[in-house]
XYZ file of C-alpha atoms in Angstrom:
337
model
C 0.000 0.000 0.000
C 1.413 3.357 -1.039
C 1.060 5.873 1.775
C 0.505 9.561 1.132
C 1.637 11.901 3.897
C 0.549 15.514 4.297
C 2.779 18.440 3.297
C 4.743 19.688 6.281
C 2.864 22.997 6.402
C -0.374 21.088 7.044
C 1.014 18.852 9.776
C 0.999 18.655 13.555
C 4.320 17.162 14.694
C 5.065 15.727 18.147
C 8.771 15.860 19.043
C 10.240 14.327 22.188
C 13.558 15.593 23.481
C 12.637 18.991 22.051
C 14.475 21.127 24.599
C 17.981 20.762 23.103
C 20.087 19.335 20.309
C 18.369 17.457 17.479
C 14.885 17.889 18.920
C 15.308 21.631 19.371
C 16.631 22.146 15.838
C 13.904 19.942 14.356
C 11.182 21.875 16.194
C 12.500 25.226 15.013
C 12.884 24.055 11.413
C 9.444 22.427 11.353
C 7.801 25.557 12.750
C 9.558 27.766 10.171
C 8.129 25.523 7.445
C 4.606 25.969 8.768
C 4.065 22.872 10.896
C 2.342 23.040 14.268
C 4.708 21.564 16.848
C 4.054 19.748 20.121
C 7.169 20.002 22.267
C 8.022 17.351 24.861
C 10.951 17.109 27.290
C 11.546 17.166 31.045
C 12.850 20.747 31.068
C 9.580 22.664 31.452
C 11.183 26.125 31.448
C 13.100 25.461 28.220
C 9.945 24.146 26.538
C 7.975 27.203 27.585
C 10.634 29.554 26.217
C 10.820 27.598 22.965
C 7.039 27.658 22.526
C 7.021 31.416 23.182
C 9.828 31.889 20.632
C 7.923 29.949 17.945
C 4.686 31.832 18.608
C 6.512 35.163 18.470
C 7.685 34.224 14.975
C 4.119 33.479 13.860
C 4.119 29.716 14.443
C 1.953 27.474 16.586
C 3.449 25.451 19.423
C 2.337 23.536 22.496
C 4.759 22.769 25.342
C 4.047 19.557 27.275
C 6.630 18.745 29.993
C 7.107 14.975 29.718
C 9.356 12.246 31.059
C 9.287 9.797 28.142
C 10.248 6.957 30.498
C 6.762 7.169 32.025
C 4.003 5.581 29.954
C 1.400 7.666 31.786
C 3.164 10.912 30.905
C 3.481 9.838 27.272
C -0.250 9.125 27.185
C -0.854 12.631 28.519
C 1.411 14.012 25.793
C -0.617 12.350 23.037
C -3.886 13.464 24.638
C -2.622 17.056 24.931
C -1.681 17.137 21.230
C -5.145 15.933 20.219
C -6.893 18.290 22.633
C -4.970 21.315 21.301
C -4.845 20.584 17.574
C -7.432 17.838 17.019
C -4.848 15.334 15.760
C -1.164 14.804 15.039
C 0.432 13.663 11.785
C 4.061 12.876 12.650
C 5.474 11.548 15.908
C 9.249 11.814 16.420
C 10.793 9.670 19.172
C 13.996 11.616 19.670
C 14.591 11.831 23.444
C 17.816 10.181 24.512
C 20.720 10.178 26.932
C 23.957 8.201 26.984
C 26.321 6.666 29.519
C 30.097 6.589 29.031
C 31.696 3.730 30.901
C 32.817 0.137 30.450
C 30.454 -2.824 30.697
C 31.656 -3.948 34.122
C 31.595 -0.507 35.778
C 28.222 1.015 34.815
C 25.703 0.398 37.582
C 22.579 -1.639 36.876
C 20.280 1.220 38.073
C 21.997 3.576 35.598
C 21.500 1.030 32.817
C 17.805 0.595 33.618
C 17.197 4.333 33.803
C 18.807 4.872 30.410
C 16.694 2.110 28.843
C 13.588 3.867 30.219
C 14.454 6.902 28.108
C 16.109 5.502 24.992
C 14.121 2.297 24.489
C 10.907 2.286 26.501
C 10.143 5.931 25.735
C 10.266 5.118 22.028
C 8.112 2.027 22.521
C 5.451 4.052 24.355
C 5.520 6.766 21.701
C 5.389 4.258 18.839
C 2.328 2.497 20.221
C 0.502 5.768 20.855
C 1.231 7.076 17.358
C 0.215 3.823 15.655
C -3.023 3.619 17.626
C -3.878 7.217 16.695
C -3.255 6.753 12.978
C -5.250 3.508 12.896
C -8.158 5.085 14.758
C -8.416 8.084 12.456
C -7.821 6.002 9.311
C -5.481 8.536 7.766
C -1.790 8.003 7.070
C 0.723 9.346 9.544
C 4.470 9.092 10.111
C 6.357 7.505 12.999
C 10.028 8.502 13.063
C 12.401 6.869 15.546
C 15.848 8.372 16.038
C 18.268 5.488 16.185
C 22.047 5.668 15.924
C 25.046 4.305 14.100
C 25.683 2.615 17.453
C 22.392 0.777 16.983
C 23.881 -0.766 13.835
C 27.290 -1.405 15.286
C 28.283 -1.721 18.961
C 31.208 0.262 20.305
C 33.470 0.253 23.342
C 32.815 2.864 26.043
C 29.063 3.316 25.370
C 27.863 -0.259 25.875
C 24.536 0.642 27.501
C 23.626 3.184 24.838
C 24.526 0.713 22.076
C 22.372 -1.956 23.692
C 19.369 0.353 23.977
C 19.735 1.554 20.380
C 20.096 -2.038 19.113
C 16.840 -2.806 20.919
C 15.191 0.266 19.400
C 16.308 -0.714 15.901
C 14.898 -4.211 16.370
C 11.615 -2.851 17.716
C 11.274 -0.420 14.810
C 11.958 -3.059 12.148
C 9.545 -5.565 13.703
C 6.821 -2.954 14.098
C 7.233 -1.808 10.492
C 6.804 -5.350 9.163
C 3.699 -5.999 11.261
C 2.117 -2.758 10.084
C 2.902 -3.583 6.458
C 1.352 -7.030 6.874
C -1.935 -5.535 8.041
C -1.728 -2.604 5.582
C -1.974 -0.073 8.406
C -1.771 3.639 7.442
C 1.592 4.221 9.132
C 4.958 5.183 7.633
C 7.778 3.975 9.918
C 11.224 5.530 9.491
C 14.409 4.778 11.405
C 16.994 7.595 11.354
C 20.649 6.568 11.815
C 22.758 9.590 12.844
C 26.535 9.493 12.979
C 28.409 11.842 15.302
C 26.289 14.973 15.705
C 27.219 18.325 17.240
C 24.710 18.499 20.117
C 24.935 18.633 23.945
C 24.737 14.809 23.888
C 28.087 14.452 25.658
C 27.416 17.198 28.191
C 24.111 15.544 29.152
C 25.592 12.039 29.383
C 26.375 10.172 32.580
C 30.135 9.651 32.602
C 32.359 7.293 34.553
C 35.438 8.972 33.094
C 37.966 11.258 34.751
C 37.980 13.562 31.727
C 35.120 15.164 29.810
C 33.594 13.064 27.062
C 33.480 14.769 23.656
C 33.346 13.948 19.948
C 36.800 14.251 18.410
C 36.630 13.514 14.707
C 34.116 14.115 11.920
C 31.008 15.780 13.381
C 27.772 16.624 11.558
C 25.383 19.483 12.420
C 22.001 18.710 14.024
C 20.376 20.479 11.081
C 21.281 17.443 8.949
C 19.324 15.133 11.241
C 16.404 17.563 11.251
C 16.532 17.657 7.449
C 16.266 13.846 7.359
C 13.425 13.825 9.895
C 11.356 16.444 8.102
C 11.862 14.743 4.738
C 10.598 11.470 6.243
C 7.611 13.330 7.702
C 6.455 14.036 4.138
C 7.883 11.035 2.245
C 7.606 7.412 3.460
C 11.173 6.160 3.964
C 12.390 2.978 5.622
C 15.742 4.405 6.757
C 17.585 7.719 6.671
C 21.326 7.732 7.399
C 22.856 11.027 8.527
C 26.456 11.296 7.423
C 28.131 8.984 4.950
C 30.244 7.722 7.872
C 27.120 6.189 9.462
C 26.204 4.218 6.339
C 29.749 3.277 5.397
C 30.708 1.992 8.846
C 27.450 0.047 9.178
C 28.049 -1.695 5.834
C 31.727 -2.407 6.508
C 30.884 -3.646 10.013
C 28.422 -6.131 8.536
C 30.725 -7.394 5.789
C 34.012 -7.295 7.732
C 33.099 -7.494 11.435
C 36.550 -8.410 12.773
C 38.143 -5.562 10.853
C 35.562 -3.200 12.368
C 36.170 -4.640 15.858
C 39.847 -3.779 15.634
C 39.208 -0.375 14.080
C 36.768 0.673 16.794
C 38.931 -0.717 19.594
C 41.734 1.516 18.344
C 39.789 4.649 17.446
C 36.712 5.002 19.654
C 38.132 5.362 23.200
C 40.626 8.148 22.379
C 38.175 10.005 20.126
C 35.465 10.099 22.812
C 37.510 11.881 25.490
C 38.876 15.422 25.777
C 41.980 14.975 27.973
C 42.257 18.749 28.543
C 38.960 19.023 30.465
C 37.959 17.339 33.724
C 34.734 15.375 33.683
C 31.557 17.052 34.879
C 30.001 15.865 38.118
C 27.791 12.825 37.363
C 25.046 14.451 39.436
C 24.723 17.176 36.800
C 24.005 14.697 33.992
C 20.596 14.386 32.333
C 20.203 10.711 33.209
C 17.889 11.240 36.180
C 17.096 14.963 35.971
C 16.425 17.325 33.088
C 19.540 18.661 31.384
C 20.071 22.305 30.506
C 17.957 23.447 27.584
C 17.816 25.642 24.468
C 21.306 24.687 23.303
C 21.570 23.239 19.799
C 25.295 22.454 19.855
C 27.816 20.877 22.209
C 31.519 21.347 22.941
C 33.423 19.051 20.610
C 36.715 18.995 18.760
C 37.167 17.847 15.208
C 36.124 18.296 11.629
C 32.781 20.067 11.703
C 30.811 19.377 8.549
C 28.392 22.021 7.264
C 25.849 19.374 6.274
C 25.372 15.807 5.079
C 25.558 15.150 1.352
C 24.360 11.625 2.041
C 21.080 12.937 3.474
C 20.581 14.931 0.296
C 21.462 11.884 -1.809
C 18.807 9.804 -0.048
C 16.191 12.270 -1.244
C 17.248 11.111 -4.737
C 17.530 7.300 -4.476
C 19.738 6.839 -7.538
C 22.463 8.973 -5.933
C 22.280 6.973 -2.707
C 22.497 3.724 -4.712
C 25.684 4.896 -6.407
C 27.240 5.871 -3.070
C 26.254 2.544 -1.500
C 27.743 0.622 -4.432
C 31.053 2.328 -3.729
C 30.877 1.395 -0.044
C 30.027 -2.208 -0.923
C 33.013 -2.448 -3.224
C 35.356 -1.124 -0.555
C 33.911 -3.513 2.037
C 34.387 -6.470 -0.323
C 38.025 -5.546 -0.806
C 38.527 -5.424 2.963
C 36.774 -8.741 3.565
C 38.194 -10.873 0.741
C 40.776 -13.506 1.693
C 44.398 -12.561 1.201
C 46.510 -14.956 -0.848
């Protein structure tokens, strides 16, 4: 069944994790393009200021303070969107938080709390969105923000990888079930690479030094571009940054090569040795993080955008790029004589 989604300017979009980073940028971009936005996060003050900012610019916005790890609060979020605007057309499960620490040192309570946000929050949101679209009988979009680390595990962020792997599996299974019953729901999984947001500042860290991206970093606007394209055009997957797609493909074809590469590169490129680590009590794992900041404090090669996102809007370009990645992966994986 071919689904037809509304133009963005006619949509109501629910965005979790809207107080900073990807969610904040997506909300601002969606509002500028005429969408009505429903803003969800734990930071009530940041949401209120963002809603006021959007209204002052002529847009329509509703702020709904929400802990996505609570099913009851997510139900209230969906009900508030319907009460204010009569419906919603796209639901974006974006809220997330990470933990930096090795498998044997991260506490079990920290692990469970992070799964509440990264995995269970997306499950609650997915079920609410699907139920709404089925009830109204009109096509809508569900967009889950995954991660390259949901395609390929990494040292240092074991809990985050595990939660994103679970989210990817949930999204794929849900998509297939909905296709089988011909439900009016477009399900998209977004796979960001390293993105310049306050992700590291909000993370719970077991490290002595501040965690930070050190390498190729993409702007949050590229993720927002992918999200808003998927809100209007049914897409199975959107990869943000060619690095995300390339490393996922190579990791699948040549897993031992990728093991060794990540063991060598990930730990040193996740730490800024010049800055002491923030107090774990200031992280956003249990309490709301600071809001209204789109970018973080990273070091590296800051890209102005993602050509691969733009290529995915034109499938033949993405196919050419993927063919090149596949060829390189085959060369890496083939037996040496």
